[in-house]
Short mmCIF file of C-alpha atoms in Angstrom, two decimals:
data_model
loop_
_atom_site.label_atom_id
_atom_site.label_comp_id
_atom_site.label_asym_id
_atom_site.label_seq_id
_atom_site.Cartn_x
_atom_site.Cartn_y
_atom_site.Cartn_z
CA UNK H 1 -21.14 113.32 149.82
CA UNK H 2 -20.09 116.90 149.36
CA UNK H 3 -22.93 119.31 149.94
CA UNK H 4 -22.73 122.75 148.44
CA UNK H 5 -25.41 125.28 149.13
CA UNK H 6 -25.62 128.65 147.42
CA UNK H 7 -27.67 130.09 150.24
CA UNK H 8 -26.42 130.62 153.76
CA UNK H 9 -28.05 128.23 156.22
CA UNK H 10 -29.88 129.51 159.30
CA UNK H 11 -28.39 128.20 162.52
CA UNK H 12 -30.86 129.88 164.87
CA UNK H 13 -33.88 132.14 164.85
CA UNK H 14 -34.79 135.24 166.83
CA UNK H 15 -38.50 135.43 166.31
CA UNK H 16 -38.93 135.29 162.59
CA UNK H 17 -35.44 136.65 161.98
CA UNK H 18 -33.06 133.95 160.83
CA UNK H 19 -29.49 133.99 162.17
CA UNK H 20 -27.52 132.51 159.31
CA UNK H 21 -24.03 131.08 159.60
CA UNK H 22 -22.67 133.93 157.46
CA UNK H 23 -24.32 136.52 159.72
CA UNK H 24 -22.71 134.86 162.74
CA UNK H 25 -19.29 135.11 161.10
CA UNK H 26 -20.01 138.72 160.13
CA UNK H 27 -20.46 139.50 163.82
CA UNK H 28 -17.18 137.72 164.53
CA UNK H 29 -15.45 139.84 161.88
CA UNK H 30 -16.98 142.97 163.43
CA UNK H 31 -15.82 141.89 166.89
CA UNK H 32 -12.32 141.23 165.58
CA UNK H 33 -12.08 144.63 163.88
CA UNK H 34 -13.53 146.29 166.97
CA UNK H 35 -11.02 144.64 169.33
CA UNK H 36 -8.06 145.51 167.09
CA UNK H 37 -9.24 149.12 166.76
CA UNK H 38 -9.86 149.46 170.48
CA UNK H 39 -6.43 148.05 171.30
CA UNK H 40 -4.73 150.41 168.89
CA UNK H 41 -6.67 153.51 169.95
CA UNK H 42 -5.97 152.78 173.64
CA UNK H 43 -2.25 152.34 173.29
CA UNK H 44 -1.62 154.84 170.51
CA UNK H 45 1.58 156.82 170.98
CA UNK H 46 3.93 159.06 169.03
CA UNK H 47 6.61 156.39 169.21
CA UNK H 48 4.70 153.40 167.83
CA UNK H 49 4.75 149.82 169.07
CA UNK H 50 5.13 146.92 166.60
CA UNK H 51 1.37 146.44 166.31
CA UNK H 52 0.75 150.13 165.90
CA UNK H 53 3.38 150.45 163.16
CA UNK H 54 1.81 147.58 161.20
CA UNK H 55 -1.69 149.10 161.43
CA UNK H 56 -0.26 152.56 160.70
CA UNK H 57 1.50 151.35 157.58
CA UNK H 58 -1.72 149.66 156.40
CA UNK H 59 -3.82 152.77 157.00
CA UNK H 60 -1.18 155.08 155.54
CA UNK H 61 -0.79 152.83 152.48
CA UNK H 62 -4.55 152.74 151.93
CA UNK H 63 -4.80 156.50 152.40
CA UNK H 64 -2.12 157.30 149.84
CA UNK H 65 -3.50 154.70 147.41
CA UNK H 66 -7.06 156.08 147.57
CA UNK H 67 -5.70 159.62 147.46
CA UNK H 68 -4.17 158.76 144.08
CA UNK H 69 -7.62 157.59 142.94
CA UNK H 70 -9.98 160.28 144.29
CA UNK H 71 -7.60 163.17 144.96
CA UNK H 72 -8.72 165.69 147.55
CA UNK H 73 -12.05 163.88 148.11
CA UNK H 74 -10.12 161.24 150.02
CA UNK H 75 -10.71 162.97 153.37
CA UNK H 76 -14.47 162.54 153.13
CA UNK H 77 -14.36 159.18 151.37
CA UNK H 78 -11.63 157.43 153.31
CA UNK H 79 -13.72 156.02 156.20
CA UNK H 80 -16.09 154.38 153.71
CA UNK H 81 -13.64 152.91 151.24
CA UNK H 82 -11.10 151.88 153.85
CA UNK H 83 -13.87 150.19 155.86
CA UNK H 84 -15.07 148.43 152.71
CA UNK H 85 -11.54 147.22 152.05
CA UNK H 86 -10.80 146.09 155.61
CA UNK H 87 -14.21 144.50 156.18
CA UNK H 88 -14.16 142.59 152.88
CA UNK H 89 -10.53 141.55 153.35
CA UNK H 90 -11.09 140.18 156.86
CA UNK H 91 -14.38 138.58 155.79
CA UNK H 92 -12.73 136.91 152.80
CA UNK H 93 -9.77 135.65 154.81
CA UNK H 94 -11.79 134.48 157.79
CA UNK H 95 -13.72 132.23 155.41
CA UNK H 96 -10.45 130.39 154.72
CA UNK H 97 -9.74 129.59 158.36
CA UNK H 98 -9.93 125.83 158.93
CA UNK H 99 -13.22 124.99 160.58
CA UNK H 100 -15.25 127.61 158.76
CA UNK H 101 -17.64 125.66 156.55
CA UNK H 102 -16.53 122.31 157.94
CA UNK H 103 -17.49 122.47 161.61
CA UNK H 104 -21.22 122.28 162.07
CA UNK H 105 -24.08 120.03 162.93
CA UNK H 106 -26.54 117.74 161.22
CA UNK H 107 -30.02 119.07 160.93
CA UNK H 108 -32.91 116.77 160.26
CA UNK H 109 -35.75 118.36 158.40
CA UNK H 110 -39.18 116.95 157.85
CA UNK H 111 -40.10 117.33 154.24
CA UNK H 112 -43.59 117.94 153.02
CA UNK H 113 -45.58 114.71 152.79
CA UNK H 114 -45.17 113.28 149.35
CA UNK H 115 -47.85 111.47 147.57
CA UNK H 116 -46.45 108.19 146.42
CA UNK H 117 -48.34 106.57 143.75
CA UNK H 118 -47.94 102.88 143.80
CA UNK H 119 -49.07 100.96 140.86
CA UNK H 120 -49.15 97.33 141.32
CA UNK H 121 -48.80 95.49 138.18
CA UNK H 122 -49.81 92.02 138.86
CA UNK H 123 -51.61 89.49 136.92
CA UNK H 124 -53.66 88.45 139.87
CA UNK H 125 -55.34 91.29 141.51
CA UNK H 126 -57.04 90.80 144.80
CA UNK H 127 -60.55 91.94 144.58
CA UNK H 128 -60.61 93.73 147.91
CA UNK H 129 -57.62 95.91 147.18
CA UNK H 130 -57.81 98.70 144.76
CA UNK H 131 -55.60 98.46 141.71
CA UNK H 132 -54.17 101.93 142.44
CA UNK H 133 -53.48 102.93 145.94
CA UNK H 134 -52.17 106.17 147.24
CA UNK H 135 -50.37 106.45 150.50
CA UNK H 136 -48.88 109.33 152.33
CA UNK H 137 -45.19 108.89 153.08
CA UNK H 138 -43.44 111.18 155.51
CA UNK H 139 -39.84 111.70 154.29
CA UNK H 140 -37.04 113.05 156.44
CA UNK H 141 -33.75 114.58 155.28
CA UNK H 142 -30.54 114.97 157.26
CA UNK H 143 -28.55 117.92 156.16
CA UNK H 144 -25.15 119.17 157.31
CA UNK H 145 -25.26 122.79 158.44
CA UNK H 146 -21.89 124.52 158.94
CA UNK H 147 -21.67 126.72 162.03
CA UNK H 148 -19.84 129.44 160.12
CA UNK H 149 -19.77 130.51 156.52
CA UNK H 150 -17.61 133.21 154.95
CA UNK H 151 -19.65 136.44 155.09
CA UNK H 152 -18.81 137.32 151.50
CA UNK H 153 -19.82 133.85 150.34
CA UNK H 154 -23.38 134.94 151.07
CA UNK H 155 -25.22 137.10 148.55
CA UNK H 156 -27.03 139.03 151.30
CA UNK H 157 -23.71 140.46 152.53
CA UNK H 158 -22.41 141.31 149.07
CA UNK H 159 -25.74 142.90 148.05
CA UNK H 160 -25.69 144.97 151.26
CA UNK H 161 -22.12 146.11 150.51
CA UNK H 162 -23.05 146.86 146.89
CA UNK H 163 -26.01 148.91 148.11
CA UNK H 164 -23.68 150.83 150.45
CA UNK H 165 -21.35 151.52 147.53
CA UNK H 166 -24.27 152.56 145.31
CA UNK H 167 -25.74 154.88 147.96
CA UNK H 168 -22.28 156.38 148.58
CA UNK H 169 -21.77 157.05 144.87
CA UNK H 170 -25.11 158.88 144.62
CA UNK H 171 -24.63 160.67 147.96
CA UNK H 172 -21.21 162.06 147.05
CA UNK H 173 -22.46 162.95 143.55
CA UNK H 174 -25.35 165.01 144.92
CA UNK H 175 -23.26 166.41 147.77
CA UNK H 176 -20.57 167.72 145.42
CA UNK H 177 -22.58 168.77 142.38
CA UNK H 178 -25.95 169.43 143.97
CA UNK H 179 -29.04 169.18 141.80
CA UNK H 180 -26.82 169.33 138.71
CA UNK H 181 -25.87 165.72 139.38
CA UNK H 182 -29.52 164.74 138.76
CA UNK H 183 -29.27 165.94 135.16
CA UNK H 184 -27.03 162.98 134.58
CA UNK H 185 -30.09 160.72 134.90
CA UNK H 186 -32.98 162.95 133.89
CA UNK H 187 -32.13 165.29 131.08
CA UNK H 188 -34.93 166.79 129.02
CA UNK H 189 -32.76 169.06 126.89
CA UNK H 190 -32.92 166.77 123.92
CA UNK H 191 -34.08 163.21 123.16
CA UNK H 192 -30.54 161.86 122.91
CA UNK H 193 -29.60 163.14 126.36
CA UNK H 194 -32.85 161.75 127.70
CA UNK H 195 -31.93 158.27 126.47
CA UNK H 196 -28.38 158.69 127.70
CA UNK H 197 -29.91 159.48 131.11
CA UNK H 198 -31.93 156.28 130.95
CA UNK H 199 -28.79 154.34 130.13
CA UNK H 200 -27.03 156.00 133.07
CA UNK H 201 -29.81 154.87 135.39
CA UNK H 202 -29.58 151.32 134.09
CA UNK H 203 -25.79 151.35 134.29
CA UNK H 204 -25.83 152.64 137.89
CA UNK H 205 -28.38 150.05 138.99
CA UNK H 206 -26.42 147.33 137.24
CA UNK H 207 -23.44 148.37 139.34
CA UNK H 208 -25.21 146.94 142.38
CA UNK H 209 -25.58 143.60 140.63
CA UNK H 210 -22.05 143.58 139.26
CA UNK H 211 -20.56 144.58 142.63
CA UNK H 212 -22.56 141.98 144.52
CA UNK H 213 -22.12 139.08 142.13
CA UNK H 214 -18.44 139.71 141.40
CA UNK H 215 -17.50 139.49 145.05
CA UNK H 216 -19.91 136.65 145.83
CA UNK H 217 -18.90 134.69 142.73
CA UNK H 218 -15.18 134.92 143.39
CA UNK H 219 -15.34 134.04 147.07
CA UNK H 220 -18.01 131.38 146.76
CA UNK H 221 -16.18 129.78 143.83
CA UNK H 222 -12.98 129.82 145.87
CA UNK H 223 -14.66 128.11 148.79
CA UNK H 224 -16.20 125.50 146.50
CA UNK H 225 -12.84 124.93 144.87
CA UNK H 226 -11.18 124.46 148.25
CA UNK H 227 -13.95 122.15 149.42
CA UNK H 228 -13.68 120.03 146.27
CA UNK H 229 -9.88 119.91 146.50
CA UNK H 230 -10.03 118.94 150.16
CA UNK H 231 -12.62 116.30 149.32
CA UNK H 232 -10.53 114.81 146.51
CA UNK H 233 -7.06 115.13 148.03
CA UNK H 234 -7.17 116.16 151.68
CA UNK H 235 -3.41 116.63 152.19
CA UNK H 236 -0.96 119.10 150.65
CA UNK H 237 -2.86 119.46 147.34
CA UNK H 238 -5.22 122.21 148.64
CA UNK H 239 -2.26 124.30 149.89
CA UNK H 240 -1.52 126.16 146.63
CA UNK H 241 -5.23 126.79 146.23
CA UNK H 242 -5.40 128.15 149.76
CA UNK H 243 -2.58 130.57 148.93
CA UNK H 244 -4.40 131.48 145.74
CA UNK H 245 -7.60 132.13 147.67
CA UNK H 246 -5.71 134.39 150.09
CA UNK H 247 -4.57 136.38 147.10
CA UNK H 248 -8.07 136.37 145.56
CA UNK H 249 -9.50 137.57 148.88
CA UNK H 250 -7.08 140.50 148.92
CA UNK H 251 -7.65 141.33 145.26
CA UNK H 252 -11.44 141.24 145.60
CA UNK H 253 -11.32 143.56 148.62
CA UNK H 254 -9.08 145.91 146.66
CA UNK H 255 -11.27 145.71 143.53
CA UNK H 256 -14.46 146.41 145.46
CA UNK H 257 -13.08 149.41 147.33
CA UNK H 258 -11.15 150.79 144.35
CA UNK H 259 -14.16 150.51 142.05
CA UNK H 260 -16.28 152.33 144.63
CA UNK H 261 -13.63 155.04 144.80
CA UNK H 262 -13.44 155.25 141.01
CA UNK H 263 -17.23 155.47 140.60
CA UNK H 264 -17.44 158.13 143.31
CA UNK H 265 -14.67 160.01 141.54
CA UNK H 266 -16.60 159.77 138.25
CA UNK H 267 -19.76 160.95 140.01
CA UNK H 268 -18.13 163.95 141.68
CA UNK H 269 -16.19 164.99 138.59
CA UNK H 270 -19.23 164.76 136.31
CA UNK H 271 -19.45 167.85 134.10
CA UNK H 272 -16.20 169.21 135.51
CA UNK D 1 -34.23 134.12 144.86
CA UNK D 2 -34.89 131.40 147.40
CA UNK D 3 -32.15 129.21 145.98
CA UNK D 4 -29.70 132.11 146.14
CA UNK D 5 -30.73 132.74 149.73
CA UNK D 6 -31.52 136.41 149.20
CA UNK D 7 -33.63 137.72 152.04
CA UNK D 8 -34.33 141.40 152.58
CA UNK D 9 -34.10 141.04 156.38
CA UNK D 10 -30.57 139.70 156.10
CA UNK D 11 -29.59 142.40 153.60
CA UNK D 12 -30.89 145.01 156.05
CA UNK D 13 -29.00 143.36 158.91
CA UNK D 14 -25.77 143.39 156.89
CA UNK D 15 -26.34 147.05 155.94
CA UNK D 16 -26.67 147.91 159.63
CA UNK D 17 -23.63 145.75 160.47
CA UNK D 18 -21.45 147.47 157.93
CA UNK D 19 -22.63 150.94 158.96
CA UNK D 20 -21.79 150.15 162.59
CA UNK D 21 -18.34 148.80 161.78
CA UNK D 22 -17.67 151.78 159.50
CA UNK D 23 -18.44 154.20 162.33
CA UNK D 24 -16.45 152.17 164.83
CA UNK D 25 -13.41 151.97 162.56
CA UNK D 26 -13.69 155.64 161.70
CA UNK D 27 -13.85 156.62 165.37
CA UNK D 28 -11.35 154.16 166.84
CA UNK D 29 -8.93 153.51 164.01
CA UNK D 30 -8.78 156.03 161.18
CA UNK D 31 -9.17 159.24 163.16
CA UNK D 32 -6.58 158.48 165.88
CA UNK D 33 -4.09 156.96 163.45
CA UNK D 34 -4.40 159.66 160.79
CA UNK D 35 -4.15 162.41 163.41
CA UNK D 36 -1.16 160.63 164.97
CA UNK D 37 0.50 160.37 161.54
CA UNK D 38 -0.19 164.07 160.98
CA UNK D 39 1.21 164.88 164.42
CA UNK D 40 4.33 162.80 163.76
CA UNK D 41 4.78 164.44 160.37
CA UNK D 42 4.62 167.86 162.00
CA UNK D 43 7.05 166.78 164.71
CA UNK D 44 9.49 165.45 162.13
CA UNK D 45 9.18 168.65 160.09
CA UNK D 46 9.76 170.71 163.23
CA UNK D 47 12.70 168.52 164.09
CA UNK D 48 14.18 168.96 160.63
CA UNK D 49 13.75 172.73 160.79
CA UNK D 50 15.33 172.72 164.24
CA UNK D 51 18.19 170.56 163.00
CA UNK D 52 18.75 172.96 160.12
CA UNK D 53 18.73 175.87 162.56
CA UNK D 54 21.11 174.04 164.86
CA UNK D 55 23.43 173.33 161.96
CA UNK D 56 23.54 177.00 161.02
CA UNK D 57 23.99 177.88 164.67
CA UNK D 58 26.74 175.28 164.99
CA UNK D 59 28.51 176.66 161.96
CA UNK D 60 28.28 180.14 163.45
CA UNK D 61 29.60 178.82 166.73
CA UNK D 62 32.45 177.08 164.93
CA UNK D 63 33.39 180.32 163.22
CA UNK D 64 33.11 182.17 166.52
CA UNK D 65 35.14 179.51 168.24
CA UNK D 66 37.88 179.67 165.61
CA UNK D 67 37.87 183.45 165.84
CA UNK D 68 38.06 183.36 169.61
CA UNK D 69 40.85 180.82 169.55
CA UNK D 70 42.79 182.98 167.09
CA UNK D 71 42.18 186.06 169.23
CA UNK D 72 43.16 184.26 172.38
CA UNK D 73 46.31 182.96 170.75
CA UNK D 74 47.15 186.46 169.65
CA UNK D 75 46.44 187.82 173.12
CA UNK D 76 48.44 185.04 174.67
CA UNK D 77 51.41 185.80 172.41
CA UNK D 78 51.22 189.46 173.30
CA UNK D 79 50.90 188.59 176.98
CA UNK D 80 53.84 186.25 176.80
CA UNK D 81 55.91 188.90 175.09
CA UNK D 82 54.84 191.47 177.63
CA UNK D 83 55.54 189.18 180.51
CA UNK D 84 58.93 188.30 179.08
CA UNK D 85 59.80 192.00 178.92
CA UNK D 86 58.31 192.52 182.33
CA UNK D 87 60.19 189.58 183.72
CA UNK D 88 63.45 190.88 182.28
CA UNK D 89 62.81 194.28 183.87
CA UNK D 90 61.85 192.65 187.09
CA UNK D 91 64.97 190.47 187.02
CA UNK D 92 67.07 193.50 186.32
CA UNK D 93 65.46 195.38 189.17
CA UNK D 94 65.85 192.43 191.49
CA UNK D 95 69.50 192.06 190.54
CA UNK D 96 70.05 195.77 190.98
CA UNK D 97 68.38 195.84 194.36
CA UNK D 98 70.32 192.76 195.34
CA UNK D 99 73.51 194.49 194.31
CA UNK D 100 72.46 197.53 196.25
CA UNK D 101 71.61 195.51 199.32
CA UNK D 102 74.88 193.67 199.02
CA UNK D 103 76.72 196.98 198.79
CA UNK D 104 74.80 198.29 201.77
CA UNK D 105 75.56 195.15 203.73
CA UNK D 106 79.24 195.47 202.81
CA UNK D 107 79.21 199.15 203.78
CA UNK D 108 77.53 198.32 207.04
CA UNK D 109 80.07 195.58 207.65
CA UNK D 110 82.90 197.94 206.90
CA UNK D 111 81.48 200.58 209.23
CA UNK D 112 80.98 198.03 211.95
CA UNK D 113 84.51 196.76 211.45
CA UNK D 114 85.88 200.31 211.61
CA UNK D 115 83.93 201.03 214.76
CA UNK D 116 85.13 197.85 216.34
CA UNK D 117 88.62 198.64 215.31
CA UNK D 118 88.27 202.10 216.87
CA UNK D 119 86.85 200.65 220.03
CA UNK D 120 89.64 198.11 220.21
CA UNK D 121 92.22 200.84 219.62
CA UNK D 122 90.66 202.88 222.43
CA UNK D 123 90.66 199.88 224.68
CA UNK D 124 94.27 199.15 223.80
CA UNK D 125 95.26 202.79 224.39
CA UNK D 126 93.50 202.72 227.76
CA UNK D 127 95.28 199.51 228.58
CA UNK D 128 98.60 201.01 227.41
CA UNK D 129 97.97 204.13 229.53
CA UNK D 130 97.06 202.00 232.48
CA UNK D 131 100.19 199.91 231.93
CA UNK D 132 102.41 202.95 231.46
CA UNK D 133 100.88 204.64 234.49
CA UNK D 134 101.49 201.54 236.58
CA UNK D 135 105.08 201.20 235.36
CA UNK D 136 105.79 204.92 235.82
CA UNK D 137 104.29 204.82 239.30
CA UNK D 138 106.61 201.97 240.21
CA UNK D 139 109.64 203.66 238.61
CA UNK D 140 109.02 207.04 240.11
CA UNK D 141 108.29 205.66 243.48
CA UNK D 142 111.80 204.39 243.63
CA UNK D 143 113.56 207.51 242.05
CA UNK D 144 111.49 210.62 242.93
CA UNK D 145 109.71 212.06 245.81
CA UNK D 146 106.13 211.69 246.08
CA UNK D 147 105.54 215.32 245.18
CA UNK D 148 107.63 215.44 242.00
CA UNK D 149 106.39 212.12 241.01
CA UNK D 150 102.86 213.36 241.32
CA UNK D 151 103.56 216.49 239.21
CA UNK D 152 105.41 214.57 236.53
CA UNK D 153 102.65 211.99 236.45
CA UNK D 154 99.94 214.54 236.16
CA UNK D 155 101.78 216.19 233.26
CA UNK D 156 102.21 212.91 231.36
CA UNK D 157 98.67 211.84 232.00
CA UNK D 158 97.45 215.14 230.61
CA UNK D 159 99.67 214.56 227.51
CA UNK D 160 98.40 211.08 227.11
CA UNK D 161 94.80 212.20 227.44
CA UNK D 162 95.43 214.85 224.83
CA UNK D 163 96.74 212.14 222.44
CA UNK D 164 93.79 209.83 223.14
#
């Protein structure tokens, strides 16, 4: 049967630190981005090669897009938001590669001993035996563990990215406006502003949750959808959904990075 | 939380992962590419400015070229005119000198002819004298004495010499 787990499964342990399948794929994504970057930076030239022109057009497109969102702050913000976009995009797309989520191993776990209560309902009861007997049964469970799982289909990754976005918003707010930015959250001028400040705190913290769950929900749902489609009709039928998931992966990367840019822009232009 | 798989260790690991990849991308991808784009932009701008300059320069050169061609044509026309005049003069001079030389040659020829004629006349006279002397000697030898013949001869010779 189809097994769907919300949590990423550990595939190994280093001490008490679990190496989950999503963490393994995150490292693969990092390696991929690192290799591409290294290749480009080594062979960079004024007259670009095909590969360089593709990467250049991507970077230039992102730069001009984020410039239209955050204006002159783009210089300081670009490494963060472009990295968010590229990392999420590659992470989303790598989760769609055949084999991710389907190639793995079976793991047999010993479950906690369960107390089985056996009640024998018989007319004739042997005198030696007790009417109720309890016996300890040791149950085992075989579970399929995929070797890789899309990094963004794991809440730990999306929460980490949301935290990065949240920290960046606050950092750029304080960096640009100084202590004045704090008055957005703690304002003792009048009771109304005080409550508005409280609401701002709640709204900013809720951003972490909305960021994390939006990305996780979309990508996880997509993977579940693909898994169900592949389970029901393995050939051809999942193709449109795969194309749709490619699009969703791109859109989610764009939404995450653009929202970060927009929130940073709101933070730095507060009171302006 | 357990069902969702949220674990603070993993969140921390992903935070570190993203920070690393952000620095790597910033160092190896964004900085070189953005600086290269900036460099290329500058180069293109420089190129455009240079092209504009070259165009202006080319236009100037064209004007100069046209001017020079016009001047050269003018000069050439003047030169041709001058050389035509010069050539006419030269031809005239050459013809004149040729005429002169021809006249001189004719004069020389005439002089030479006259001299030759004179010399021939002299030679003929001498031959005539010699002939006459011979004939007279023969005639006188038969008619006169040697003494009269000698006197008469001397007298005639003197006359002849005076004529020559």
